[in-house]
XYZ file of C-alpha atoms in Angstrom:
622
model
C 0.021 0.038 0.058
C 2.879 2.445 0.767
C 4.479 1.625 -2.432
C 1.170 2.353 -4.385
C 0.662 5.657 -2.529
C 4.225 6.653 -3.190
C 3.702 5.978 -6.893
C 0.702 7.834 -7.289
C 2.265 11.001 -5.322
C 5.026 10.658 -7.993
C 3.561 10.451 -11.406
C 6.848 9.815 -13.114
C 7.321 6.501 -11.165
C 3.766 5.395 -11.779
C 3.842 6.298 -15.613
C 7.385 6.244 -16.703
C 6.583 5.623 -20.406
C 4.606 8.938 -20.352
C 7.000 11.111 -18.559
C 10.371 9.779 -19.602
C 10.119 10.902 -23.265
C 10.972 13.920 -25.426
C 7.716 15.618 -24.739
C 6.670 14.452 -21.268
C 3.221 14.423 -20.147
C -0.274 13.008 -21.189
C -2.051 14.126 -24.340
C -5.299 14.378 -22.648
C -6.172 14.456 -19.008
C -10.058 14.360 -18.050
C -11.448 14.675 -14.505
C -14.138 15.440 -12.119
C -12.340 16.343 -8.900
C -13.862 16.357 -5.436
C -15.382 19.547 -4.361
C -14.443 19.621 -0.597
C -12.835 22.236 1.702
C -9.779 20.903 3.622
C -10.386 22.931 6.839
C -12.739 21.157 9.282
C -16.261 22.736 9.464
C -17.274 22.129 13.042
C -21.000 22.617 12.529
C -21.007 19.897 9.581
C -18.495 17.566 11.228
C -20.600 17.215 14.491
C -23.947 16.834 12.605
C -25.145 13.259 13.365
C -22.281 12.856 15.963
C -23.571 15.370 18.556
C -26.314 17.546 17.196
C -26.328 19.772 20.319
C -22.749 20.921 19.182
C -23.787 21.219 15.676
C -26.876 23.401 16.430
C -24.995 25.635 18.954
C -26.130 29.324 18.550
C -22.579 30.694 17.789
C -18.964 29.786 17.631
C -18.134 30.661 21.170
C -20.648 28.544 22.621
C -19.898 25.718 20.091
C -16.150 25.878 21.203
C -17.099 25.817 24.854
C -19.288 22.668 24.227
C -16.475 20.929 22.300
C -14.070 21.491 25.240
C -16.491 19.816 27.620
C -16.090 16.647 25.400
C -12.851 16.233 27.136
C -14.519 14.771 30.104
C -17.887 13.778 28.758
C -17.123 11.964 25.707
C -13.108 11.612 25.364
C -13.493 9.223 22.314
C -15.616 11.726 20.337
C -13.147 14.477 21.397
C -10.241 12.507 20.179
C -11.812 11.757 16.938
C -12.520 15.357 16.355
C -9.023 16.480 17.272
C -7.525 13.739 15.103
C -9.615 14.988 12.098
C -8.455 18.733 12.867
C -4.859 17.453 13.008
C -5.139 15.509 9.724
C -6.631 18.646 7.986
C -4.100 20.934 9.396
C -1.381 18.656 8.010
C -2.835 18.488 4.582
C -3.322 22.283 4.439
C 0.276 22.717 5.658
C 1.522 20.583 2.921
C -0.559 22.227 0.189
C 0.542 25.627 1.313
C 4.165 25.077 1.955
C 5.232 22.274 -0.496
C 5.562 24.444 -3.411
C 3.747 21.990 -5.597
C 0.552 24.214 -5.630
C 1.893 27.772 -6.040
C -1.367 29.090 -7.603
C -4.129 27.332 -5.570
C -2.508 26.535 -2.252
C -3.962 29.742 -0.900
C -6.852 30.996 1.262
C -9.462 28.611 2.257
C -8.150 25.535 0.061
C -10.710 23.457 -1.771
C -9.495 20.234 -3.175
C -10.969 21.015 -6.770
C -8.542 23.752 -7.351
C -5.624 21.691 -6.113
C -6.776 18.959 -8.604
C -7.005 21.486 -11.322
C -3.522 22.715 -10.783
C -2.309 19.064 -10.764
C -3.948 18.090 -14.008
C -2.711 21.028 -15.820
C 0.948 19.866 -14.957
C 0.360 16.352 -16.101
C -0.250 17.267 -19.741
C 2.418 17.840 -22.495
C 3.243 21.026 -24.319
C 0.267 20.488 -26.734
C -1.955 18.445 -24.325
C -5.386 19.265 -23.387
C -7.061 19.178 -19.884
C -10.795 18.669 -19.820
C -12.492 18.914 -16.285
C -15.632 19.643 -14.400
C -15.032 22.241 -11.749
C -17.097 24.757 -9.778
C -17.742 27.958 -11.719
C -15.985 30.102 -9.092
C -12.506 28.795 -10.445
C -12.882 31.648 -12.835
C -14.349 34.272 -10.650
C -13.519 33.696 -6.952
C -10.847 35.486 -5.234
C -9.045 32.617 -3.853
C -8.541 30.993 -7.220
C -7.497 34.258 -9.114
C -3.887 33.438 -9.475
C -4.680 30.171 -11.185
C -7.174 32.055 -13.698
C -4.779 34.740 -14.111
C -2.093 32.277 -15.172
C -4.474 30.572 -17.708
C -5.185 34.096 -19.346
C -1.644 35.202 -19.275
C -0.143 32.114 -20.809
C -3.222 31.970 -23.238
C -3.755 28.400 -22.247
C -7.409 28.616 -21.494
C -9.331 27.534 -24.446
C -12.997 27.379 -23.319
C -14.946 27.754 -20.110
C -18.547 26.853 -20.286
C -20.717 27.535 -17.143
C -23.798 25.638 -16.413
C -26.665 25.959 -13.890
C -27.659 22.620 -12.529
C -31.269 22.492 -13.848
C -31.677 18.663 -13.674
C -28.289 17.727 -15.174
C -27.153 16.126 -11.969
C -30.256 15.107 -10.062
C -28.335 14.350 -6.820
C -26.754 17.929 -6.734
C -28.797 20.899 -5.583
C -29.902 23.155 -8.390
C -28.175 26.220 -6.789
C -24.693 24.606 -7.651
C -22.950 25.874 -10.823
C -20.295 24.175 -12.646
C -18.128 24.528 -15.704
C -16.725 22.450 -18.418
C -13.102 23.866 -18.684
C -10.644 23.038 -21.550
C -7.160 24.229 -20.928
C -3.427 23.560 -21.872
C -0.187 23.206 -19.845
C 0.844 26.818 -20.489
C 3.976 26.100 -22.215
C 2.763 27.488 -25.462
C -0.120 29.845 -26.376
C -3.141 27.819 -27.479
C -5.751 30.642 -27.876
C -5.451 34.505 -28.229
C -9.077 34.514 -26.994
C -10.910 32.172 -24.961
C -14.541 31.137 -25.691
C -17.112 31.598 -22.883
C -20.645 30.901 -22.142
C -22.311 31.349 -18.730
C -25.691 30.233 -17.309
C -26.205 27.205 -19.928
C -28.786 24.608 -19.186
C -27.745 22.063 -21.665
C -25.110 21.291 -24.124
C -27.406 22.484 -26.929
C -26.984 26.104 -25.588
C -23.283 25.894 -26.557
C -24.342 26.325 -30.204
C -26.152 29.546 -29.433
C -24.007 32.614 -31.217
C -25.965 35.200 -29.104
C -24.949 33.761 -25.736
C -21.467 32.523 -26.730
C -18.636 35.136 -26.731
C -14.842 35.452 -26.671
C -12.807 37.523 -24.309
C -8.907 38.458 -24.636
C -6.345 39.107 -21.758
C -6.788 42.701 -22.297
C -10.671 42.432 -22.030
C -10.453 40.700 -18.798
C -7.676 43.055 -17.388
C -9.914 46.123 -18.254
C -13.054 44.796 -16.633
C -11.324 43.097 -13.570
C -7.870 44.873 -13.309
C -7.250 43.766 -9.798
C -8.017 40.051 -9.865
C -8.001 39.258 -13.576
C -10.860 37.002 -12.862
C -13.764 36.376 -15.603
C -16.952 38.440 -15.674
C -20.054 36.344 -16.016
C -21.762 37.548 -19.042
C -25.072 35.983 -20.258
C -24.721 37.213 -23.742
C -22.389 38.965 -26.343
C -24.567 42.036 -25.679
C -23.626 42.159 -22.001
C -19.973 41.722 -22.941
C -19.748 44.484 -25.561
C -21.873 46.845 -23.346
C -19.591 46.216 -20.284
C -16.326 46.676 -22.364
C -17.575 50.024 -23.656
C -18.595 51.375 -20.239
C -15.195 50.238 -18.621
C -13.429 52.243 -21.338
C -15.344 55.351 -20.094
C -15.575 54.742 -16.339
C -12.854 53.752 -13.947
C -13.034 51.083 -11.331
C -13.706 52.142 -7.752
C -10.366 51.061 -6.580
C -7.527 49.890 -8.869
C -4.769 48.344 -6.743
C -1.287 49.216 -7.070
C 1.022 46.916 -9.260
C 4.593 47.204 -10.285
C 3.546 49.276 -13.072
C 0.666 51.438 -11.449
C -0.002 53.433 -8.538
C -3.151 52.817 -6.655
C -6.077 54.763 -7.954
C -8.692 55.337 -5.464
C -10.499 58.655 -6.247
C -13.162 58.133 -3.529
C -10.659 57.537 -0.888
C -12.439 54.280 -0.048
C -11.464 51.967 2.843
C -13.541 48.783 3.754
C -14.181 47.025 6.993
C -16.460 44.793 8.832
C -17.431 46.131 12.320
C -18.751 43.030 14.206
C -18.540 39.353 13.198
C -21.789 37.678 13.882
C -19.953 34.648 15.164
C -16.690 35.473 16.590
C -17.921 38.720 18.277
C -21.103 37.065 19.582
C -19.834 37.677 23.271
C -20.383 41.168 22.740
C -23.992 40.994 21.803
C -27.064 41.105 24.179
C -30.567 40.574 23.561
C -33.460 42.856 24.412
C -34.543 40.501 27.361
C -31.101 40.590 28.796
C -30.873 44.369 28.633
C -34.291 44.758 30.134
C -33.413 42.410 32.905
C -30.585 44.872 33.506
C -33.358 47.564 34.099
C -32.385 49.002 30.663
C -34.859 51.701 29.319
C -35.670 51.753 25.601
C -35.920 54.822 23.542
C -36.637 53.949 19.757
C -34.399 51.100 19.060
C -31.669 52.073 21.778
C -31.542 50.806 25.319
C -29.837 52.741 28.203
C -28.725 50.654 31.176
C -28.298 52.617 34.247
C -25.755 50.478 36.073
C -23.775 47.446 35.407
C -25.526 44.101 35.996
C -25.143 40.301 35.560
C -28.056 38.483 33.455
C -28.346 34.786 32.332
C -27.274 33.749 28.836
C -30.830 32.591 28.144
C -32.941 29.296 27.904
C -30.962 26.148 28.681
C -27.622 27.810 29.169
C -26.086 28.227 32.786
C -23.544 30.786 32.140
C -23.878 34.433 32.715
C -23.324 37.698 30.915
C -22.206 41.049 32.143
C -24.191 44.037 31.022
C -22.293 47.347 31.185
C -23.908 50.617 32.086
C -24.402 53.075 29.335
C -25.922 53.215 25.921
C -26.524 49.916 23.926
C -27.045 50.450 20.023
C -28.849 48.351 17.559
C -26.896 45.838 15.569
C -28.022 46.118 11.991
C -27.930 43.048 9.857
C -28.266 42.786 5.952
C -31.815 41.778 5.877
C -32.910 45.073 7.582
C -31.711 47.425 5.013
C -32.591 48.381 1.438
C -31.920 51.314 -1.230
C -32.528 54.624 0.637
C -33.999 52.726 3.670
C -32.412 51.474 6.765
C -35.888 50.397 7.954
C -36.510 47.920 5.458
C -37.332 45.095 7.966
C -37.490 44.700 11.675
C -37.304 41.525 13.805
C -40.434 40.206 15.262
C -41.072 40.672 18.917
C -41.607 36.858 19.657
C -39.771 33.935 18.381
C -41.009 30.679 17.052
C -41.154 27.370 19.068
C -37.325 27.082 18.699
C -36.949 30.509 20.024
C -35.879 31.865 16.519
C -36.959 35.384 15.715
C -37.739 36.319 12.099
C -37.938 39.514 10.222
C -40.938 41.173 8.616
C -41.327 44.147 6.318
C -42.292 47.380 8.020
C -45.972 48.458 7.335
C -46.706 51.782 5.692
C -47.984 53.471 8.960
C -44.676 52.466 10.702
C -42.588 53.869 7.817
C -44.736 57.076 7.995
C -43.771 57.548 11.628
C -40.493 59.473 11.753
C -39.712 58.138 15.253
C -40.463 54.451 14.466
C -37.205 52.277 14.405
C -36.727 48.661 13.182
C -35.845 46.310 15.856
C -32.682 44.171 15.757
C -31.896 40.727 17.334
C -29.054 42.025 19.216
C -27.477 45.299 20.947
C -23.966 46.275 21.324
C -22.436 48.586 23.891
C -21.886 52.005 22.381
C -18.196 51.907 23.599
C -17.409 48.900 21.415
C -19.040 50.723 18.325
C -17.122 53.973 18.908
C -13.885 52.024 19.310
C -14.378 50.321 15.909
C -15.295 53.599 14.063
C -12.560 55.608 15.642
C -9.972 53.007 14.617
C -11.202 53.764 11.042
C -11.179 57.473 11.583
C -14.770 57.977 10.876
C -16.345 60.855 12.623
C -19.647 61.338 10.892
C -23.081 60.471 12.407
C -23.905 57.976 9.665
C -22.256 55.230 7.948
C -22.634 53.495 4.524
C -22.883 49.683 3.872
C -24.042 47.117 1.443
C -25.529 43.731 1.729
C -22.961 41.029 1.430
C -25.310 38.286 0.918
C -26.979 38.283 -2.588
C -27.284 36.610 -5.910
C -27.120 37.606 -9.484
C -30.697 36.369 -10.071
C -32.204 38.378 -7.314
C -34.515 41.317 -7.928
C -31.485 43.551 -7.056
C -27.854 42.389 -6.718
C -26.247 45.230 -5.143
C -28.057 46.732 -2.167
C -26.534 49.482 -0.096
C -27.790 51.894 2.380
C -26.937 54.868 4.613
C -27.395 54.014 8.166
C -27.209 55.745 11.563
C -24.005 55.588 13.653
C -24.586 52.241 15.266
C -23.408 48.546 15.376
C -23.224 46.770 12.116
C -22.951 43.007 11.410
C -20.390 41.492 9.095
C -22.998 40.835 6.590
C -23.061 44.613 5.944
C -19.545 45.621 5.014
C -18.784 49.287 5.684
C -17.423 51.603 3.199
C -15.325 54.643 4.575
C -14.763 57.353 1.991
C -12.826 60.784 2.506
C -13.628 62.230 -0.940
C -15.871 65.458 -1.220
C -19.442 64.746 -1.314
C -18.889 60.998 -0.048
C -22.574 60.860 0.510
C -23.042 60.626 -3.339
C -21.398 57.222 -3.469
C -24.079 55.143 -2.069
C -26.566 56.576 -4.591
C -24.283 55.657 -7.438
C -24.185 52.061 -6.159
C -27.930 52.044 -5.689
C -28.645 52.852 -9.374
C -29.890 50.341 -11.892
C -27.051 50.895 -14.238
C -24.499 50.075 -11.445
C -26.517 46.919 -10.446
C -26.533 45.818 -14.134
C -22.665 45.624 -14.173
C -22.497 44.205 -10.596
C -24.333 41.048 -11.880
C -21.493 40.168 -14.102
C -19.172 40.125 -11.108
C -21.040 37.806 -8.684
C -20.479 34.090 -9.146
C -21.707 33.012 -5.676
C -23.824 34.553 -2.957
C -21.526 37.226 -1.805
C -20.615 40.837 -2.815
C -17.139 40.889 -1.600
C -14.673 43.759 -1.103
C -12.717 42.624 -4.369
C -16.089 42.734 -6.316
C -16.897 46.212 -5.160
C -13.497 47.517 -5.781
C -13.821 46.507 -9.453
C -17.338 48.088 -10.191
C -17.267 50.898 -12.619
C -17.972 53.919 -10.518
C -18.273 57.590 -11.508
C -15.248 59.507 -10.082
C -16.208 62.299 -7.477
C -14.726 65.141 -9.480
C -17.535 64.975 -11.988
C -20.058 65.918 -9.267
C -18.098 69.209 -8.493
C -18.731 70.732 -11.878
C -21.946 71.916 -13.516
C -23.381 70.036 -16.525
C -24.785 72.246 -19.428
C -28.287 70.492 -19.284
C -28.589 70.447 -15.438
C -30.058 73.558 -13.678
C -27.593 73.643 -10.687
C -24.284 75.292 -9.794
C -22.787 71.548 -9.739
C -24.042 68.112 -10.328
C -23.697 67.541 -6.463
C -26.041 70.634 -5.931
C -28.653 68.823 -8.185
C -28.368 65.435 -6.293
C -28.350 66.764 -2.819
C -32.019 67.807 -2.238
C -33.255 64.389 -3.716
C -30.851 62.145 -1.977
C -31.620 63.982 1.266
C -35.229 63.405 0.945
C -34.952 59.727 0.217
C -32.707 59.142 3.150
C -33.826 61.576 5.729
C -37.227 60.099 6.730
C -36.404 59.471 10.451
C -34.991 61.300 13.541
C -32.163 58.824 13.866
C -30.823 60.087 10.434
C -30.722 63.761 11.659
C -26.887 63.636 11.789
C -26.708 62.852 7.915
C -29.140 65.578 7.349
C -27.057 68.098 9.238
C -23.821 66.849 7.413
C -25.575 67.961 4.259
C -26.587 71.418 5.630
C -30.074 70.683 6.444
C -31.572 71.354 9.980
C -35.186 70.755 9.452
C -37.644 67.767 10.279
C -37.465 64.403 8.503
C -39.249 64.202 5.186
C -42.573 62.502 5.068
C -42.651 58.962 3.674
C -44.501 59.264 0.301
C -43.967 56.039 -1.654
C -45.012 57.455 -5.062
C -42.809 60.472 -4.661
C -39.884 58.296 -3.388
C -40.409 56.163 -6.528
C -40.249 59.262 -8.994
C -37.118 60.492 -7.116
C -35.351 57.199 -7.460
C -36.332 57.001 -11.265
C -35.157 60.461 -11.870
C -31.775 59.537 -10.249
C -31.611 56.352 -12.204
C -32.253 58.147 -15.467
C -29.514 60.629 -14.841
C -26.815 58.020 -13.890
C -27.911 56.057 -17.156
C -26.842 59.281 -18.982
C -23.549 59.601 -17.024
C -22.634 56.112 -17.911
C -23.805 55.928 -21.374
C -23.123 59.394 -22.755
C -24.880 60.442 -25.784
C -24.519 63.298 -28.417
C -27.441 65.788 -28.904
C -28.870 63.586 -31.581
C -29.058 60.660 -29.152
C -26.233 58.555 -30.672
C -23.280 57.285 -28.720
C -20.430 59.659 -27.598
C -17.324 57.943 -28.586
C -14.739 57.412 -25.722
C -11.415 58.983 -26.063
C -9.444 55.760 -26.057
C -12.033 53.614 -28.120
C -10.826 52.423 -31.432
C -13.143 52.425 -34.569
C -13.387 48.707 -34.353
C -14.597 48.752 -30.857
C -17.001 51.509 -31.463
C -18.481 49.921 -34.478
C -19.001 46.579 -32.616
C -20.786 48.594 -29.675
C -23.117 50.319 -32.155
C -23.795 46.911 -33.784
C -25.251 45.465 -30.551
C -26.413 48.683 -29.026
C -27.261 51.222 -31.691
C -27.885 54.039 -29.251
C -27.523 54.621 -25.481
C -31.089 54.712 -25.175
C -31.299 51.138 -26.639
C -28.690 50.203 -24.042
C -30.601 51.618 -21.190
C -33.758 49.821 -22.253
C -31.807 46.592 -22.569
C -30.290 46.984 -19.193
C -33.626 47.478 -17.566
C -34.986 44.374 -19.397
C -32.261 42.211 -17.421
C -34.197 42.624 -14.231
C -37.018 40.167 -14.691
C -38.237 39.918 -11.189
C -38.853 43.693 -11.059
C -40.634 43.491 -14.470
C -42.759 40.684 -13.428
C -43.743 42.551 -10.096
C -44.549 45.697 -11.823
C -46.753 44.070 -14.438
C -48.672 42.134 -11.624
C -49.202 45.480 -9.746
C -49.719 47.849 -12.490
C -50.155 46.049 -15.769
C -46.973 47.427 -17.279
C -43.145 47.712 -16.421
C -43.665 50.872 -14.552
C -40.145 51.206 -13.212
C -38.579 50.991 -16.680
C -41.189 53.088 -18.451
C -40.788 55.941 -15.673
C -37.012 55.966 -15.902
C -37.335 56.082 -19.688
C -39.521 59.222 -19.405
C -36.864 60.963 -17.214
C -34.253 59.742 -19.625
C -35.983 61.190 -22.611
C -36.504 64.517 -20.753
C -32.948 64.775 -19.962
C -31.968 63.937 -23.602
C -34.433 66.441 -24.711
C -32.534 69.138 -22.755
C -29.063 67.888 -24.035
C -30.531 68.227 -27.728
C -32.028 71.657 -27.092
C -29.100 72.838 -24.870
C -31.678 73.998 -22.377
C -31.632 73.259 -18.596
C -33.658 70.104 -17.533
C -36.312 70.522 -14.917
C -37.995 67.851 -13.190
C -41.081 66.181 -14.645
């Protein structure tokens, strides 16, 4: 057995007739490697062995319960520690043996390690054909592998599939790709063929959905990671390339040849980890047990107290005196609304509390606040924000959890200065008019391009950094068709009215120079304001000449420009196409209004702005 293991670890010994020849390596390697993380996942490992540990409410409680196994169940504890040791040993070997320089990084998954191995097993003209998770082309942890495929021009094709009944035993949410590649010793393809979201092999013959991308294309769209954008059609690809020739990414990381480009002065951080920082969280019941007094969704505790952890748990928590601030989670926020959802007062039979959407009468009350699951002491919040140098009375964050097939993919909001969970990453920006950035990210046009970056269920930092974001300097100058001293002056009253609907956002209003009461919650007016902003952002991203035709980008070649106009004859066509890629929104609008109201309203504002451009007269709101 040892000899066999040794042979297969050393392919030259196992297959001398293949590797000891003039062109060593296989002509073809085919494989479907395992998709398993090496690191032990405690929750999954204990499922079926000790369900109480598997179902622990958070990591700190789970760790404490695992440690009790030393006395209560030493055999299970030994089995667990042995499994952890084996995983740590395998991880150490993969990271440090230098056999996997491209994929031996981050949270290692076996499929990536196998992919790198298979590529080394073929000869100079050989081919690898394998089934891999689609994330091999879009995830940050595998970016070095994909970069190497593109740099060496050894990626031949990448065909992504949604598992709609193809593999019955695998969940339909899993995506996989048929990847064909070479060893990298010689260039095999100047451009690689791509298709995403296929449902059957017949889709591969569809010329509308199949497209090619070069090394330059990928570097333009994803300059930091050089990972692959996930286009559904050639139209998506051409429109995206055109916009990236006009609009810079939010943050272009420094390289040997370029300085960092970060016009908004953006920094990202996560304030509180919902698992690792759980010891800082307190429930409403615990704070009220400590004689806390609630005002809105804040609770003031008069003096330090000791309270129980909760039902079935014997340990105790200390509750510090002072202000306890609500902990916002992703499901609680939406565009221009930090009160999108509130936690129910009572939990279900298992004690779990769910969220519900706020009612119109609640949203209309400027004193009403959404309720969280947990609260965090003000001192911990201030410590986190001061470490980032953020002094404003508001913060900007976005939902980390998402999907490219949701109604909206990028959902950001401006929130009060409070505790924020890790599923709302925080953006700190020091540019002038930093309050505009959340509105850019809330626009449909920005969302359209975000969808091509999201391969899983997260909008990570590296995805946000590579979005095309209008630079801050354009908002400091007037536009000939906008009736305001600067573009920022035009946006300010509209964004202020959308955000400032509650007293807990008064700090944001004062930061914009407004000292009045919150604006009333009027859903139709809010819809019109957002439609007008969306129309303006479409114009800024897809600039047109007075006759409505495309305004050519300075660095755009005649060939690139003619290809763009072939697929999108005018910016107005591109705007309509973009809005048609939001099918859930269209379906909801048609069900409620009998027409795609959102698209049609944005189009009305778009045409009104275009009319001002054509006539050289200032635009006024409809």
